[in-house]
PDB file of C-alpha atoms in Angstrom:
ATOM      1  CA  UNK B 145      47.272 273.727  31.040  1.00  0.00           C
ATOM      2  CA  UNK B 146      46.619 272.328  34.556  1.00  0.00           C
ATOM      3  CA  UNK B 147      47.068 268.399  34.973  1.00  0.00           C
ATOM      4  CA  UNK B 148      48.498 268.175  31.934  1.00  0.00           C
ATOM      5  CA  UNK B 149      49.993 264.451  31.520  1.00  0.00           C
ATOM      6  CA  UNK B 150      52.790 263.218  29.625  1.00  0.00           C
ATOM      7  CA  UNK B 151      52.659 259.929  28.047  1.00  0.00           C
ATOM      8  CA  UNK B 152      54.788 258.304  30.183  1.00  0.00           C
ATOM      9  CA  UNK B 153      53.319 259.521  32.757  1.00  0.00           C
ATOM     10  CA  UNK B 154      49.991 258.177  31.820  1.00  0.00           C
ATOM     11  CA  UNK B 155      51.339 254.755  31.630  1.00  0.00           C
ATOM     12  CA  UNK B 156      52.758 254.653  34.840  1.00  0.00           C
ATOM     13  CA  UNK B 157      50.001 256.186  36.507  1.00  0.00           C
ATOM     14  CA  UNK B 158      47.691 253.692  35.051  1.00  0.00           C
ATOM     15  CA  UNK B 159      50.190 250.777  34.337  1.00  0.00           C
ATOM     16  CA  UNK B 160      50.053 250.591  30.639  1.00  0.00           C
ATOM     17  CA  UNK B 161      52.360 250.272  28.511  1.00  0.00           C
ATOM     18  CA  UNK B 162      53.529 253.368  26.509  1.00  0.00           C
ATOM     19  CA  UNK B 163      53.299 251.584  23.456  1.00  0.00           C
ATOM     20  CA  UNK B 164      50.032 250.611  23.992  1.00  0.00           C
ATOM     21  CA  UNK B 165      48.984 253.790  24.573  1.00  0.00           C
ATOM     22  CA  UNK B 166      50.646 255.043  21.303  1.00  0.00           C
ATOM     23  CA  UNK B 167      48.905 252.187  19.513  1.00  0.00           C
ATOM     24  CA  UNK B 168      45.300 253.526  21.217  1.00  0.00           C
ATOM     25  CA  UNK B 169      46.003 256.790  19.445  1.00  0.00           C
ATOM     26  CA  UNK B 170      46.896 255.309  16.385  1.00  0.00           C
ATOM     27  CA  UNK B 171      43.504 253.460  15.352  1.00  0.00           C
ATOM     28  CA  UNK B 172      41.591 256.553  16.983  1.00  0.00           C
ATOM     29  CA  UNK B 173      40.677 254.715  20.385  1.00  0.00           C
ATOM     30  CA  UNK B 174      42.383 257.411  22.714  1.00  0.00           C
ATOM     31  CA  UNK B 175      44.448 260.033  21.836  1.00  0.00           C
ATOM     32  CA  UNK B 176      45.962 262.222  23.603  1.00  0.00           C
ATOM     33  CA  UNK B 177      44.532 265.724  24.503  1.00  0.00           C
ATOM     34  CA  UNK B 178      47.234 267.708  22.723  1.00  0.00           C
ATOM     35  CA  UNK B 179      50.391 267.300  20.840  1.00  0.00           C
ATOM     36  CA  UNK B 180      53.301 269.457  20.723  1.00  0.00           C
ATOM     37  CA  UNK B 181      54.070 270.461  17.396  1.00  0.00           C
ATOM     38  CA  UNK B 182      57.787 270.879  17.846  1.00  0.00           C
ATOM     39  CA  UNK B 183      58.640 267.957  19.659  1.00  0.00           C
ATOM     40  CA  UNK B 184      55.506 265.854  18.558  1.00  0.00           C
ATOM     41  CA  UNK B 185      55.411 264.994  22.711  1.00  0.00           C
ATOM     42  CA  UNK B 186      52.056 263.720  23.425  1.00  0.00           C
ATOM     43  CA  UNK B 187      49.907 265.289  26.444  1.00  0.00           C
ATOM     44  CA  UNK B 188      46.701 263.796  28.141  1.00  0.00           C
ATOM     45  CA  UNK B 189      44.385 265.588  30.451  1.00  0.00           C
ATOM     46  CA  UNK B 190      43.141 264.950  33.722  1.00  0.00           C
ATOM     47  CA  UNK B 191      39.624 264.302  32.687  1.00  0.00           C
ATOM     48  CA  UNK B 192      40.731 261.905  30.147  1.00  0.00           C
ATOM     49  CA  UNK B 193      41.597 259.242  33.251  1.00  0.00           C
ATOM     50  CA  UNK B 194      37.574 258.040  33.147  1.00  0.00           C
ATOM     51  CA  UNK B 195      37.913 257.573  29.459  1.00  0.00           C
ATOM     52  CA  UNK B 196      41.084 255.083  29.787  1.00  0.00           C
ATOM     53  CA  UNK B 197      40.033 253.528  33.045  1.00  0.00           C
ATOM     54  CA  UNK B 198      36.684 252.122  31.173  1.00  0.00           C
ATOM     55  CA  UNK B 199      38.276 251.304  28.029  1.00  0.00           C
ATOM     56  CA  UNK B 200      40.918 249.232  30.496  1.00  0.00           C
ATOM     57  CA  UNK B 201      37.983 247.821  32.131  1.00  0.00           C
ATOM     58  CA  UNK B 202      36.268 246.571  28.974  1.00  0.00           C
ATOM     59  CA  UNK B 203      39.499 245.107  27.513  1.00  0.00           C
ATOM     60  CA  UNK B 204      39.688 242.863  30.870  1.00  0.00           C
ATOM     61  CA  UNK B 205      36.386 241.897  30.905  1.00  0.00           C
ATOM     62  CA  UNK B 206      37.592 240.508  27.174  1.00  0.00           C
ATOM     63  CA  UNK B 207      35.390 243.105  24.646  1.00  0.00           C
ATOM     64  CA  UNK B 208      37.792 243.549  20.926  1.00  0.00           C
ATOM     65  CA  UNK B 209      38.901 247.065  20.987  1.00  0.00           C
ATOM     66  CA  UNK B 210      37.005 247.520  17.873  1.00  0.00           C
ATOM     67  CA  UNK B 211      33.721 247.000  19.847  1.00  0.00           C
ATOM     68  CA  UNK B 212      35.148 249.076  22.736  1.00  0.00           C
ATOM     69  CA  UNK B 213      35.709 252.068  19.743  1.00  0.00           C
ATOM     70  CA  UNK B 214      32.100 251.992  18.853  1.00  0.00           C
ATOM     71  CA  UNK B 215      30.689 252.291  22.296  1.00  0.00           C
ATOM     72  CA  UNK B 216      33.376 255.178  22.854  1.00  0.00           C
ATOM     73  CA  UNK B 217      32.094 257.232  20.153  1.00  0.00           C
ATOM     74  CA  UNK B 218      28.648 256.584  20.468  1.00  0.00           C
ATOM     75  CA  UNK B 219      26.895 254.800  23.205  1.00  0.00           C
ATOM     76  CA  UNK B 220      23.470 254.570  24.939  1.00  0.00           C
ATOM     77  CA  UNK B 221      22.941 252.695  28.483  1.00  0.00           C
ATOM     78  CA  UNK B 222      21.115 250.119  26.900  1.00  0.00           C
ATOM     79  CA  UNK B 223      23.713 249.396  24.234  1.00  0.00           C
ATOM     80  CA  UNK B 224      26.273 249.344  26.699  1.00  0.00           C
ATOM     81  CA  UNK B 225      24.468 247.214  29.137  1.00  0.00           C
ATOM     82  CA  UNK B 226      24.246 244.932  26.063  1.00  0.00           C
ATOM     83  CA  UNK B 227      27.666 244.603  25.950  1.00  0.00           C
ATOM     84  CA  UNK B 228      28.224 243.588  29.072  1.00  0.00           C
ATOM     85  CA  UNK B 229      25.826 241.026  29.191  1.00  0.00           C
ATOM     86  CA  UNK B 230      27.184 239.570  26.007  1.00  0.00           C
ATOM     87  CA  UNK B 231      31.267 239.116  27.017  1.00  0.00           C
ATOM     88  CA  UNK B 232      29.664 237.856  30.736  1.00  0.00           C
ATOM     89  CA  UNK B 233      27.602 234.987  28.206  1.00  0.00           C
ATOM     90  CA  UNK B 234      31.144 234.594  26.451  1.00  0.00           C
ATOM     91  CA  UNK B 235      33.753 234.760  29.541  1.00  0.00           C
ATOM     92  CA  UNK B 236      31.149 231.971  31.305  1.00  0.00           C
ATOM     93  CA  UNK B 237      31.951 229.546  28.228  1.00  0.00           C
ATOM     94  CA  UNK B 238      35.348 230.679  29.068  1.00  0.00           C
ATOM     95  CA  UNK B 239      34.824 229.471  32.394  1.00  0.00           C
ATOM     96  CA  UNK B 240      32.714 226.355  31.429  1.00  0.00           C
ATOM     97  CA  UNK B 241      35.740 225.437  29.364  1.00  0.00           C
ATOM     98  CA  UNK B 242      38.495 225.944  31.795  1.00  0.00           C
ATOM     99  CA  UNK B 243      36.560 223.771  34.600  1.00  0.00           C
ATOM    100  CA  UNK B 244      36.652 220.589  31.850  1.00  0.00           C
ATOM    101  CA  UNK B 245      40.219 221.766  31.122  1.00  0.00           C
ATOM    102  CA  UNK B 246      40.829 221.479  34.763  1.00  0.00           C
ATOM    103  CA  UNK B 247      38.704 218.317  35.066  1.00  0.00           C
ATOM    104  CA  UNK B 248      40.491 216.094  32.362  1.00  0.00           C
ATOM    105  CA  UNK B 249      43.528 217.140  34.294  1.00  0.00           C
ATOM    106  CA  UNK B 250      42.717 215.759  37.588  1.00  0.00           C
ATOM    107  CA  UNK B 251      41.511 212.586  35.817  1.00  0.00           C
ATOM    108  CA  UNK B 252      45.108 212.294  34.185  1.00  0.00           C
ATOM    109  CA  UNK B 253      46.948 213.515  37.518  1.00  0.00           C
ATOM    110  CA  UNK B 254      44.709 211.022  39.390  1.00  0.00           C
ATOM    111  CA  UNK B 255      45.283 207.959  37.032  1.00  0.00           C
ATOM    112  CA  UNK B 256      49.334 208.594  36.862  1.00  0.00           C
ATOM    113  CA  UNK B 257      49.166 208.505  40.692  1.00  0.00           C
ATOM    114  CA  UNK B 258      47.573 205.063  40.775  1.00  0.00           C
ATOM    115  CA  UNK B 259      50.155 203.879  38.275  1.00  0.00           C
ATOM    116  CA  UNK B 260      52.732 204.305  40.398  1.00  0.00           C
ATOM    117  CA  UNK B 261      51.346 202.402  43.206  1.00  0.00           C
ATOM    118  CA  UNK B 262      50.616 199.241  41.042  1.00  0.00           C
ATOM    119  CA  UNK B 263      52.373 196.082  42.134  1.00  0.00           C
ATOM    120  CA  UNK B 264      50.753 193.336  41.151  1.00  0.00           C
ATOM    121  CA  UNK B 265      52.847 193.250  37.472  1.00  0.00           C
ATOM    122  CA  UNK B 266      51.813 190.257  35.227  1.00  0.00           C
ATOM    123  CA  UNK B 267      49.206 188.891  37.877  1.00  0.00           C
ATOM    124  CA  UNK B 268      45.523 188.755  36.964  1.00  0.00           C
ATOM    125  CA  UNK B 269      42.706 189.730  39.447  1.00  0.00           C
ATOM    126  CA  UNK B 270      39.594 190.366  39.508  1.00  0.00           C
ATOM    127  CA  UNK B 271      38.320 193.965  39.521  1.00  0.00           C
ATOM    128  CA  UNK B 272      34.497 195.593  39.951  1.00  0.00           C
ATOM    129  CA  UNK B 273      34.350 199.174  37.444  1.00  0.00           C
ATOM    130  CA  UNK B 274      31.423 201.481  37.594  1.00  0.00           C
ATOM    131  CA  UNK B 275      29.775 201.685  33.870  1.00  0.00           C
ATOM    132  CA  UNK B 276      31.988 203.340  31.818  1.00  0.00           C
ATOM    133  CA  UNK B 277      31.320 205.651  28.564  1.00  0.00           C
ATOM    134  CA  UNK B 278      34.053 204.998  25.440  1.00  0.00           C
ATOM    135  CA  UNK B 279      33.620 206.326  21.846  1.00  0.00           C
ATOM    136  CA  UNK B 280      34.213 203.026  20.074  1.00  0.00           C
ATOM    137  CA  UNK B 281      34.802 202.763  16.363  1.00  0.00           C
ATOM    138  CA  UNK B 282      34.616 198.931  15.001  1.00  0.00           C
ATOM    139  CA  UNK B 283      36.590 197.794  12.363  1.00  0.00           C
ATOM    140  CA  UNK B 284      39.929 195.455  11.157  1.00  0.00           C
ATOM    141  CA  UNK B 285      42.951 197.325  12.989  1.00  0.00           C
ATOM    142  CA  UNK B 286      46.337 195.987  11.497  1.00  0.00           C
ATOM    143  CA  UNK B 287      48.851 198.898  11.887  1.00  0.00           C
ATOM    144  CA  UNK B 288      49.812 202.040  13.669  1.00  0.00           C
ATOM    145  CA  UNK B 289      48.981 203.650  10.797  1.00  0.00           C
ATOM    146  CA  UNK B 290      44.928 202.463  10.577  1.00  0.00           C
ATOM    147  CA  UNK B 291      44.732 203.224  14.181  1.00  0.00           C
ATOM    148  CA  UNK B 292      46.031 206.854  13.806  1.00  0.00           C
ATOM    149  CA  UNK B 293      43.960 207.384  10.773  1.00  0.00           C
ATOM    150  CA  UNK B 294      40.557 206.502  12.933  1.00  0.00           C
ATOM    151  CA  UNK B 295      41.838 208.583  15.812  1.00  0.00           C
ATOM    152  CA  UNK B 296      42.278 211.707  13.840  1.00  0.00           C
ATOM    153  CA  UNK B 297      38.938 211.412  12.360  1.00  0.00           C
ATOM    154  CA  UNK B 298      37.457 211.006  15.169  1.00  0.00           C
ATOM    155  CA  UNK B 299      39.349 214.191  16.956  1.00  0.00           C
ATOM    156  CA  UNK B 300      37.709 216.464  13.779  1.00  0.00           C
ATOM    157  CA  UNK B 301      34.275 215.414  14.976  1.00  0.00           C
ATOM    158  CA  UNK B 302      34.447 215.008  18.533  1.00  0.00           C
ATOM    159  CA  UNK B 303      33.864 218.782  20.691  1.00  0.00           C
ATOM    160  CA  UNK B 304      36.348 216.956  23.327  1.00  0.00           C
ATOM    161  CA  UNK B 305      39.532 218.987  24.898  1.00  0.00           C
ATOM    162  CA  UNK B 306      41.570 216.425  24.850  1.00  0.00           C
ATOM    163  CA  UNK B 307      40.124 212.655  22.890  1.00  0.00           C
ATOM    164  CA  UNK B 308      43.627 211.183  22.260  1.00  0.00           C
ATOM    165  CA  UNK B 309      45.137 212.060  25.309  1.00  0.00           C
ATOM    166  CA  UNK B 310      47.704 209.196  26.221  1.00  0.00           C
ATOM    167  CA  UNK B 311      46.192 206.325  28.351  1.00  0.00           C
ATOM    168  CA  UNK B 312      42.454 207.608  27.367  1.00  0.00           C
ATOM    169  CA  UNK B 313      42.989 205.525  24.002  1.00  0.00           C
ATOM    170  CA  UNK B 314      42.429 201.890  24.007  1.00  0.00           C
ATOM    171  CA  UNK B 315      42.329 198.911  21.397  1.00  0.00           C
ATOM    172  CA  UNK B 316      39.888 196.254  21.658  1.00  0.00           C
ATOM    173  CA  UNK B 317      40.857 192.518  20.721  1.00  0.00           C
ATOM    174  CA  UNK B 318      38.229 189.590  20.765  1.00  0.00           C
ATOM    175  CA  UNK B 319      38.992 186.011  22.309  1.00  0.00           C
ATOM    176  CA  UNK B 320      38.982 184.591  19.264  1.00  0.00           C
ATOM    177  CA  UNK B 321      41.612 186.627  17.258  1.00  0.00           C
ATOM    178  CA  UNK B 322      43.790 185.758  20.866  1.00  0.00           C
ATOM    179  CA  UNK B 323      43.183 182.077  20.478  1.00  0.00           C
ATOM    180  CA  UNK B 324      43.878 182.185  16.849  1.00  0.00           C
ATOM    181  CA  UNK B 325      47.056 184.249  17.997  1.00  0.00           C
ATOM    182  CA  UNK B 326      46.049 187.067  15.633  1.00  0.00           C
ATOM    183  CA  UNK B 327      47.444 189.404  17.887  1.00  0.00           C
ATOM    184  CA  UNK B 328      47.771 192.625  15.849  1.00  0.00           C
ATOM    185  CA  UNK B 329      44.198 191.773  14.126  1.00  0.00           C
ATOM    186  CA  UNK B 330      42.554 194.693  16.758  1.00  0.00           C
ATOM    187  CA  UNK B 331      39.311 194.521  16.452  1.00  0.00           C
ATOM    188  CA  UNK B 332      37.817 198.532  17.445  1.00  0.00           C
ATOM    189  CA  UNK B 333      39.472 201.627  18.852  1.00  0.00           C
ATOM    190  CA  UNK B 334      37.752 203.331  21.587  1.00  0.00           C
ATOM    191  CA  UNK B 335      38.234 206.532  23.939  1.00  0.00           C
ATOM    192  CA  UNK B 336      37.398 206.551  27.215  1.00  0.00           C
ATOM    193  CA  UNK B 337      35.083 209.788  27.933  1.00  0.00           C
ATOM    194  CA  UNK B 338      35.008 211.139  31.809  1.00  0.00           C
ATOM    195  CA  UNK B 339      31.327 210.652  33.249  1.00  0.00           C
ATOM    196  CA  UNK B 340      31.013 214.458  34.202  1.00  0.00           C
ATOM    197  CA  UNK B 341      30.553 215.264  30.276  1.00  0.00           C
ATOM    198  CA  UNK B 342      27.240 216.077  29.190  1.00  0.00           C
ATOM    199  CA  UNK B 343      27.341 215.194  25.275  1.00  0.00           C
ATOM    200  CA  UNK B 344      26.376 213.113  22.410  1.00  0.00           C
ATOM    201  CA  UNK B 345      28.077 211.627  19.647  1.00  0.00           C
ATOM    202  CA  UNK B 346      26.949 208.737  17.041  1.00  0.00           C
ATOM    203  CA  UNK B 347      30.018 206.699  18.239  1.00  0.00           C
ATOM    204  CA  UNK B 348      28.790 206.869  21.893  1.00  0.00           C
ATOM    205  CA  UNK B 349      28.722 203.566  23.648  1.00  0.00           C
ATOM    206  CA  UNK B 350      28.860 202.167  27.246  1.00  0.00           C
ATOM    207  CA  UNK B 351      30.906 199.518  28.833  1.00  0.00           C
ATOM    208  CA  UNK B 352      28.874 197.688  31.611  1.00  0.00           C
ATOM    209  CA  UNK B 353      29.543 197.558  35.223  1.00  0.00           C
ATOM    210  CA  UNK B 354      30.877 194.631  36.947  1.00  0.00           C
ATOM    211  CA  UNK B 355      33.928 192.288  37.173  1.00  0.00           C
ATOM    212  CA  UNK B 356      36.531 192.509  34.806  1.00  0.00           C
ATOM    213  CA  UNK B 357      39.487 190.607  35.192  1.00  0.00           C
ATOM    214  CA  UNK B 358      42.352 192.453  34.914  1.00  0.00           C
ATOM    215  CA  UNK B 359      46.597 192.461  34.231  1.00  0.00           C
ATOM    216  CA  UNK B 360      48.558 195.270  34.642  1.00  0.00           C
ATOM    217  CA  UNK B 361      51.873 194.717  32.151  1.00  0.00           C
ATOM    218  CA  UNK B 362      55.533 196.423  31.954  1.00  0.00           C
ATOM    219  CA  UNK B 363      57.482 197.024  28.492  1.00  0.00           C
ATOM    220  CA  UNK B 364      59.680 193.775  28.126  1.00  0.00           C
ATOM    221  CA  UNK B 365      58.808 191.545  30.688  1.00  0.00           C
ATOM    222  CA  UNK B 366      56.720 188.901  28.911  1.00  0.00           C
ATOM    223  CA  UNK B 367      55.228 188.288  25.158  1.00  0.00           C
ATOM    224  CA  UNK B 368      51.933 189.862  24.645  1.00  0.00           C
ATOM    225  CA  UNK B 369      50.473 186.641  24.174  1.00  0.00           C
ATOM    226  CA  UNK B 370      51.689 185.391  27.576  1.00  0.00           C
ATOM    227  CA  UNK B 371      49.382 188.022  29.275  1.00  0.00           C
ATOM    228  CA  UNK B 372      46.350 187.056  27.348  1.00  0.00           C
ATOM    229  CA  UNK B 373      46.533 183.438  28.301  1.00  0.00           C
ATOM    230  CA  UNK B 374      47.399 183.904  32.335  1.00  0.00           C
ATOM    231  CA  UNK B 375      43.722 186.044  32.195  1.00  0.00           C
ATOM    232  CA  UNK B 376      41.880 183.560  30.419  1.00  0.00           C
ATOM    233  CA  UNK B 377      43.576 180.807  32.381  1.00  0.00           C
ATOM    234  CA  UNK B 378      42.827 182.902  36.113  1.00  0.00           C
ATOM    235  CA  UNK B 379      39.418 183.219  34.634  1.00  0.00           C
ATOM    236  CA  UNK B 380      38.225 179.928  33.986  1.00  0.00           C
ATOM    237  CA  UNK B 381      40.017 178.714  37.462  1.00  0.00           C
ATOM    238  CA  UNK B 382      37.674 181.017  39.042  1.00  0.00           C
ATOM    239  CA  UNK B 383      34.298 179.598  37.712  1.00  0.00           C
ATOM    240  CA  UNK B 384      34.088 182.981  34.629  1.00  0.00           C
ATOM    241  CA  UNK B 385      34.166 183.004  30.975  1.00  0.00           C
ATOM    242  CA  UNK B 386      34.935 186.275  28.821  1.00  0.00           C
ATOM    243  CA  UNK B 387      31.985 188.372  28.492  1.00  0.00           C
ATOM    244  CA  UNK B 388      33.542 190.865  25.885  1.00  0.00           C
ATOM    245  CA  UNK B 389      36.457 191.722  24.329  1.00  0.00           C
ATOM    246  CA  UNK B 390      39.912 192.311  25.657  1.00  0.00           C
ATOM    247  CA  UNK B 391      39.771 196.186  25.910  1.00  0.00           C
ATOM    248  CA  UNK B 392      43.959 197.180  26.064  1.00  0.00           C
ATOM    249  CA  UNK B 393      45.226 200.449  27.125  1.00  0.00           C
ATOM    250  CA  UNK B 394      48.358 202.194  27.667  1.00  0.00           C
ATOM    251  CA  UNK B 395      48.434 204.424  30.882  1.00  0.00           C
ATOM    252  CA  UNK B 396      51.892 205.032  30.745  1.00  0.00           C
ATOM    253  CA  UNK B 397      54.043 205.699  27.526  1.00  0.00           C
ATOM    254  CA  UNK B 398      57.546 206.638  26.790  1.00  0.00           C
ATOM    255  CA  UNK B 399      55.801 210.311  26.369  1.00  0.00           C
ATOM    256  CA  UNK B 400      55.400 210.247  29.854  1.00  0.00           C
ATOM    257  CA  UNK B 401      58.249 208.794  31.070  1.00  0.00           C
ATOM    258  CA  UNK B 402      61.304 208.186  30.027  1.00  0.00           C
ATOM    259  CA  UNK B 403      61.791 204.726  32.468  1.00  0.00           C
ATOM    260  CA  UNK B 404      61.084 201.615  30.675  1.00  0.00           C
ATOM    261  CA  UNK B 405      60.309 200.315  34.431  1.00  0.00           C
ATOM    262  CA  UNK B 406      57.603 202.949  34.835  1.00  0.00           C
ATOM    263  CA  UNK B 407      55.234 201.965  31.490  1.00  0.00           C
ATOM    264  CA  UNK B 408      52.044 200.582  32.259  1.00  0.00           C
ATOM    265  CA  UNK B 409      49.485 198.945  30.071  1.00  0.00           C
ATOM    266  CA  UNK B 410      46.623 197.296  31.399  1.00  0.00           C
ATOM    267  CA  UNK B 411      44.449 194.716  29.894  1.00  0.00           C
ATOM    268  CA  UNK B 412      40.746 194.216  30.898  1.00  0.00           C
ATOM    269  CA  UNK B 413      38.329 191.236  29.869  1.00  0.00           C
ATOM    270  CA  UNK B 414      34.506 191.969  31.087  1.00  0.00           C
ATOM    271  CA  UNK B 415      34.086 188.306  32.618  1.00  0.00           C
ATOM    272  CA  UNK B 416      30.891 186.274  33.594  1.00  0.00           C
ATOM    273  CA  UNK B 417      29.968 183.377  35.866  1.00  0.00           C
ATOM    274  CA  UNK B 418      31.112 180.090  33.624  1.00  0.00           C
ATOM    275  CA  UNK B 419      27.762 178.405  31.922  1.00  0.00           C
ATOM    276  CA  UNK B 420      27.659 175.203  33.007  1.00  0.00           C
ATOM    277  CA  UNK B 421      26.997 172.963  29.770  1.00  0.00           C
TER     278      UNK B 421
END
């Protein structure tokens, strides 16, 4: 026979692998045009190239062979136009899902790069934020433990990529627990959410634009405490009183690096113009 093809041949010609060809001609998807009974060789024809180049094609564009064997064996142009229009619906969620993917990366990429350029460690200022969305969850925080437990609740109901991504995760910690010196008596969780996403959730809450005053702290450097009380110290010097909750976050971890001199945790206190009594 003329143009008679053997398998390797067919996978180099078309660049697939032999043993994916032999697995095509297993479950009945494309098998070769003759076999040779003494040497059990398998030969494909000329006019089976269309055949392969479409089911190739389909694979690609992300259809399960399964649905690729149906429309092989029997096939109209409207059900195949179906198809088509169904895997482009399904490869633009695809799409849809890699741009957040790529998104929340930035953000992160973006954030890091700041951290490394703050200098002002341990000194309080006063900063203006846009309004902010967080998932906030309420509650009496005492351990790692409670604080994980909320977190992985939260990441079974939230459709997020990534909710507990380091430095997105934050405690909250009112004045009065800080004056008490209740310091590990946390007081919510909550995760910031990137503006750009478009969706709900019964947790959904927003932190207001304005000032917040602001510390940005290093592992080992002072006592916890010692950070609270220079903020509500700079604040009061500068004619505000606390408007809020501290709201504590760590940007950078030991996850993300290694250098004890490279951790970053900020503190934030949404502030107000002192009420004169």
């Amino acid at each position: 026979m003329e143009h008679k093809f053997s398998i390797g041949q067919m996978a180099k010609l078309h660049n697939i692998p032999v043993k994916t060809l032999r697995y095509y001609d297993e479950i009945g998807l494309f098998t070769a045009f003759e076999v040779d009974e003494k040497t059990g060789y398998r030969y494909y024809h000329l006019e089976q190239f269309k055949k392969l180049d479409m089911i190739w094609y389909l694979k690609k564009m992300g259809v399960p062979l399964k649905e690729i064997k149906k429309k092989v064996e029997h096939s109209t142009i409207n059900d195949f136009i179906h198809v088509l229009q169904e895997y482009e619906r399904k490869n633009n969620e695809k799409v849809k899902e890699l741009q957040e993917i790529n998104q929340h990366l930035r953000t992160k990429v973006e954030e890091l790069e700041k951290a490394k350029e703050v200098e002002k460690i341990g000194k309080a200022s006063i900063q203006s934020f846009p309004e902010r969305r967080i998932i906030e969850v309420t509650g009496r925080f005492r351990t790692l433990n409670d604080i994980e437990h909320v977190l992985r609740d939260l990441k079974r109901t939230v459709n997020h990529v990534s909710p507990v991504m380091i430095g997105k995760v934050g405690l909250m910690l009112s004045v009065e627990h800080v004056q008490e010196r209740q310091l590990m008596e946390y007081d919510g969780v909550f995760i910031l959410i990137e503006m750009n996403l478009n969706w709900e959730h019964a947790s959904l809450k927003v932190l207001p634009e304005g000032p917040y005053a602001t510390i940005y702290t290093r592992e080992g450097r002072k006592k916890e405490s010692e950070y609270y009380d220079a903020l509500l110290s700079y604040i009061e010097k500068n004619g505000y009183e606390p408007d809020g909750p501290f709201l504590v976050r760590q940007i950078v971890d030991s996850f993300i690096s290694h250098r004890e001199e490279e951790r970053l945790r900020e503190i934030q206190l949404k502030i107000k113009p002192l009420t004169l009594q």
